[in-house]
PDB file of C-alpha atoms in Angstrom:
ATOM      1  CA  UNK A   1       0.772  15.425   2.283  1.00  0.00           C
ATOM      2  CA  UNK A   2      -0.576  15.496  -1.266  1.00  0.00           C
ATOM      3  CA  UNK A   3       1.953  18.146  -2.298  1.00  0.00           C
ATOM      4  CA  UNK A   4       4.724  15.999  -0.838  1.00  0.00           C
ATOM      5  CA  UNK A   5       3.584  13.016  -2.701  1.00  0.00           C
ATOM      6  CA  UNK A   6       3.611  14.973  -6.051  1.00  0.00           C
ATOM      7  CA  UNK A   7       7.156  16.309  -5.187  1.00  0.00           C
ATOM      8  CA  UNK A   8       8.516  12.855  -4.698  1.00  0.00           C
ATOM      9  CA  UNK A   9       6.896  11.674  -8.015  1.00  0.00           C
ATOM     10  CA  UNK A  10       8.555  14.444  -9.714  1.00  0.00           C
ATOM     11  CA  UNK A  11      11.929  13.809  -8.079  1.00  0.00           C
ATOM     12  CA  UNK A  12      11.753  10.192  -9.351  1.00  0.00           C
ATOM     13  CA  UNK A  13      10.751  11.471 -12.771  1.00  0.00           C
ATOM     14  CA  UNK A  14      13.739  13.807 -12.774  1.00  0.00           C
ATOM     15  CA  UNK A  15      15.933  11.079 -11.562  1.00  0.00           C
ATOM     16  CA  UNK A  16      15.049   8.828 -14.513  1.00  0.00           C
ATOM     17  CA  UNK A  17      15.611  11.753 -16.889  1.00  0.00           C
ATOM     18  CA  UNK A  18      19.114  12.006 -15.356  1.00  0.00           C
ATOM     19  CA  UNK A  19      19.658   8.250 -15.699  1.00  0.00           C
ATOM     20  CA  UNK A  20      18.618   8.522 -19.424  1.00  0.00           C
ATOM     21  CA  UNK A  21      21.184  11.253 -20.002  1.00  0.00           C
ATOM     22  CA  UNK A  22      23.952   9.265 -18.107  1.00  0.00           C
ATOM     23  CA  UNK A  23      23.052   6.167 -20.176  1.00  0.00           C
ATOM     24  CA  UNK A  24      22.346   7.652 -23.581  1.00  0.00           C
ATOM     25  CA  UNK A  25      24.700  10.651 -23.804  1.00  0.00           C
ATOM     26  CA  UNK A  26      27.388  10.561 -21.066  1.00  0.00           C
ATOM     27  CA  UNK A  27      28.032   6.741 -20.961  1.00  0.00           C
ATOM     28  CA  UNK A  28      31.525   6.943 -22.461  1.00  0.00           C
ATOM     29  CA  UNK A  29      32.437  10.211 -20.791  1.00  0.00           C
ATOM     30  CA  UNK A  30      34.302  10.441 -17.407  1.00  0.00           C
ATOM     31  CA  UNK A  31      31.310  11.285 -15.560  1.00  0.00           C
ATOM     32  CA  UNK A  32      29.224   8.392 -17.131  1.00  0.00           C
ATOM     33  CA  UNK A  33      32.085   5.947 -16.481  1.00  0.00           C
ATOM     34  CA  UNK A  34      32.479   7.019 -12.899  1.00  0.00           C
ATOM     35  CA  UNK A  35      28.664   6.765 -12.213  1.00  0.00           C
ATOM     36  CA  UNK A  36      28.685   3.066 -13.347  1.00  0.00           C
ATOM     37  CA  UNK A  37      32.303   2.155 -12.327  1.00  0.00           C
ATOM     38  CA  UNK A  38      33.336   1.510 -15.967  1.00  0.00           C
ATOM     39  CA  UNK A  39      36.696   1.597 -17.653  1.00  0.00           C
ATOM     40  CA  UNK A  40      36.878   3.225 -21.092  1.00  0.00           C
ATOM     41  CA  UNK A  41      36.991  -0.126 -22.928  1.00  0.00           C
ATOM     42  CA  UNK A  42      33.917  -1.482 -21.000  1.00  0.00           C
ATOM     43  CA  UNK A  43      32.097   1.774 -21.666  1.00  0.00           C
ATOM     44  CA  UNK A  44      32.834   1.682 -25.536  1.00  0.00           C
ATOM     45  CA  UNK A  45      31.742  -2.040 -25.660  1.00  0.00           C
ATOM     46  CA  UNK A  46      28.491  -1.479 -23.767  1.00  0.00           C
ATOM     47  CA  UNK A  47      27.538   1.888 -25.214  1.00  0.00           C
ATOM     48  CA  UNK A  48      24.582   0.441 -27.451  1.00  0.00           C
ATOM     49  CA  UNK A  49      23.143  -1.520 -24.557  1.00  0.00           C
ATOM     50  CA  UNK A  50      23.308   1.329 -22.163  1.00  0.00           C
ATOM     51  CA  UNK A  51      21.687   3.673 -24.789  1.00  0.00           C
ATOM     52  CA  UNK A  52      18.762   1.048 -24.847  1.00  0.00           C
ATOM     53  CA  UNK A  53      18.619   1.026 -20.910  1.00  0.00           C
ATOM     54  CA  UNK A  54      18.447   4.796 -21.083  1.00  0.00           C
ATOM     55  CA  UNK A  55      15.602   4.872 -23.375  1.00  0.00           C
ATOM     56  CA  UNK A  56      13.678   2.655 -21.012  1.00  0.00           C
ATOM     57  CA  UNK A  57      14.370   4.847 -18.208  1.00  0.00           C
ATOM     58  CA  UNK A  58      13.094   7.692 -20.439  1.00  0.00           C
ATOM     59  CA  UNK A  59       9.805   5.842 -20.752  1.00  0.00           C
ATOM     60  CA  UNK A  60       9.579   5.482 -16.960  1.00  0.00           C
ATOM     61  CA  UNK A  61      10.250   9.305 -16.660  1.00  0.00           C
ATOM     62  CA  UNK A  62       7.703  10.125 -19.436  1.00  0.00           C
ATOM     63  CA  UNK A  63       5.121   7.950 -17.560  1.00  0.00           C
ATOM     64  CA  UNK A  64       5.723   9.653 -14.175  1.00  0.00           C
ATOM     65  CA  UNK A  65       5.436  13.173 -15.845  1.00  0.00           C
ATOM     66  CA  UNK A  66       2.278  12.091 -17.568  1.00  0.00           C
ATOM     67  CA  UNK A  67       0.775  11.104 -14.079  1.00  0.00           C
ATOM     68  CA  UNK A  68       1.594  14.525 -12.743  1.00  0.00           C
ATOM     69  CA  UNK A  69      -0.103  16.399 -15.588  1.00  0.00           C
ATOM     70  CA  UNK A  70      -3.040  14.134 -16.458  1.00  0.00           C
ATOM     71  CA  UNK A  71      -6.326  16.152 -15.892  1.00  0.00           C
ATOM     72  CA  UNK A  72      -8.292  13.140 -14.487  1.00  0.00           C
ATOM     73  CA  UNK A  73      -7.232  12.620 -10.852  1.00  0.00           C
ATOM     74  CA  UNK A  74      -8.281   8.886 -10.938  1.00  0.00           C
ATOM     75  CA  UNK A  75      -6.164   8.196 -14.046  1.00  0.00           C
ATOM     76  CA  UNK A  76      -3.364  10.111 -12.715  1.00  0.00           C
ATOM     77  CA  UNK A  77      -3.453   8.047  -9.711  1.00  0.00           C
ATOM     78  CA  UNK A  78      -3.347   4.868 -11.498  1.00  0.00           C
ATOM     79  CA  UNK A  79      -0.611   6.134 -13.756  1.00  0.00           C
ATOM     80  CA  UNK A  80       1.505   6.977 -10.553  1.00  0.00           C
ATOM     81  CA  UNK A  81       0.882   3.612  -9.127  1.00  0.00           C
ATOM     82  CA  UNK A  82       1.817   1.781 -12.302  1.00  0.00           C
ATOM     83  CA  UNK A  83       5.039   3.742 -13.072  1.00  0.00           C
ATOM     84  CA  UNK A  84       6.282   4.059  -9.530  1.00  0.00           C
ATOM     85  CA  UNK A  85       5.671   0.193  -9.252  1.00  0.00           C
ATOM     86  CA  UNK A  86       7.758  -0.365 -12.413  1.00  0.00           C
ATOM     87  CA  UNK A  87      10.505   1.787 -10.991  1.00  0.00           C
ATOM     88  CA  UNK A  88      10.484  -0.258  -7.790  1.00  0.00           C
ATOM     89  CA  UNK A  89      10.551  -3.589  -9.530  1.00  0.00           C
ATOM     90  CA  UNK A  90      13.389  -2.325 -11.871  1.00  0.00           C
ATOM     91  CA  UNK A  91      15.259  -1.143  -8.879  1.00  0.00           C
ATOM     92  CA  UNK A  92      14.760  -4.474  -6.994  1.00  0.00           C
ATOM     93  CA  UNK A  93      15.768  -6.511 -10.094  1.00  0.00           C
ATOM     94  CA  UNK A  94      18.868  -4.231 -10.600  1.00  0.00           C
ATOM     95  CA  UNK A  95      19.867  -4.382  -7.040  1.00  0.00           C
ATOM     96  CA  UNK A  96      19.612  -8.078  -6.957  1.00  0.00           C
ATOM     97  CA  UNK A  97      21.576  -8.624 -10.277  1.00  0.00           C
ATOM     98  CA  UNK A  98      23.725  -5.664 -10.892  1.00  0.00           C
ATOM     99  CA  UNK A  99      24.536  -3.573  -7.848  1.00  0.00           C
ATOM    100  CA  UNK A 100      22.994  -3.395  -4.386  1.00  0.00           C
ATOM    101  CA  UNK A 101      23.487   0.331  -4.714  1.00  0.00           C
ATOM    102  CA  UNK A 102      20.453   0.282  -7.156  1.00  0.00           C
ATOM    103  CA  UNK A 103      18.164  -0.541  -4.182  1.00  0.00           C
ATOM    104  CA  UNK A 104      19.057   2.677  -2.441  1.00  0.00           C
ATOM    105  CA  UNK A 105      19.291   4.858  -5.580  1.00  0.00           C
ATOM    106  CA  UNK A 106      16.192   3.612  -7.433  1.00  0.00           C
ATOM    107  CA  UNK A 107      14.006   1.274  -5.523  1.00  0.00           C
ATOM    108  CA  UNK A 108      13.808   2.831  -2.034  1.00  0.00           C
ATOM    109  CA  UNK A 109      13.060   6.491  -3.327  1.00  0.00           C
ATOM    110  CA  UNK A 110      10.348   5.016  -5.629  1.00  0.00           C
ATOM    111  CA  UNK A 111       8.853   2.897  -2.839  1.00  0.00           C
ATOM    112  CA  UNK A 112       8.656   6.018  -0.626  1.00  0.00           C
ATOM    113  CA  UNK A 113       6.928   7.984  -3.228  1.00  0.00           C
ATOM    114  CA  UNK A 114       4.582   5.027  -3.920  1.00  0.00           C
ATOM    115  CA  UNK A 115       3.630   4.906  -0.165  1.00  0.00           C
ATOM    116  CA  UNK A 116       3.115   8.635  -0.134  1.00  0.00           C
ATOM    117  CA  UNK A 117       0.777   8.376  -3.219  1.00  0.00           C
ATOM    118  CA  UNK A 118      -1.116   5.548  -1.415  1.00  0.00           C
ATOM    119  CA  UNK A 119      -1.432   7.672   1.741  1.00  0.00           C
ATOM    120  CA  UNK A 120      -3.070  10.523   0.041  1.00  0.00           C
ATOM    121  CA  UNK A 121      -5.504   8.573  -1.862  1.00  0.00           C
TER     122      UNK A 121
END
């Protein structure tokens, strides 16, 4: 179960690296616009805002990666709880205010990872 929890945390970190790439690099490309349901003019007008959001997603990914490599198990556990909790909150807020799809894409996987981490503690 501990290995599964680590894999889930790593997957959430990778998801947020991917979101960073979508928001900071691919926002105005066909792939980025498709992912967020944007038209070219919308993507161009919101490019700077999206890059800022991408940076925050990068911070979430960095924190989760840090939690996976920290040598002190107690600190690593606390980091996992904190950063997974941040992802869950961000996913709940995004799902309530931007798109319900965010509940499924962001909040639910992070909540599952959070439960897995708590179960192995």
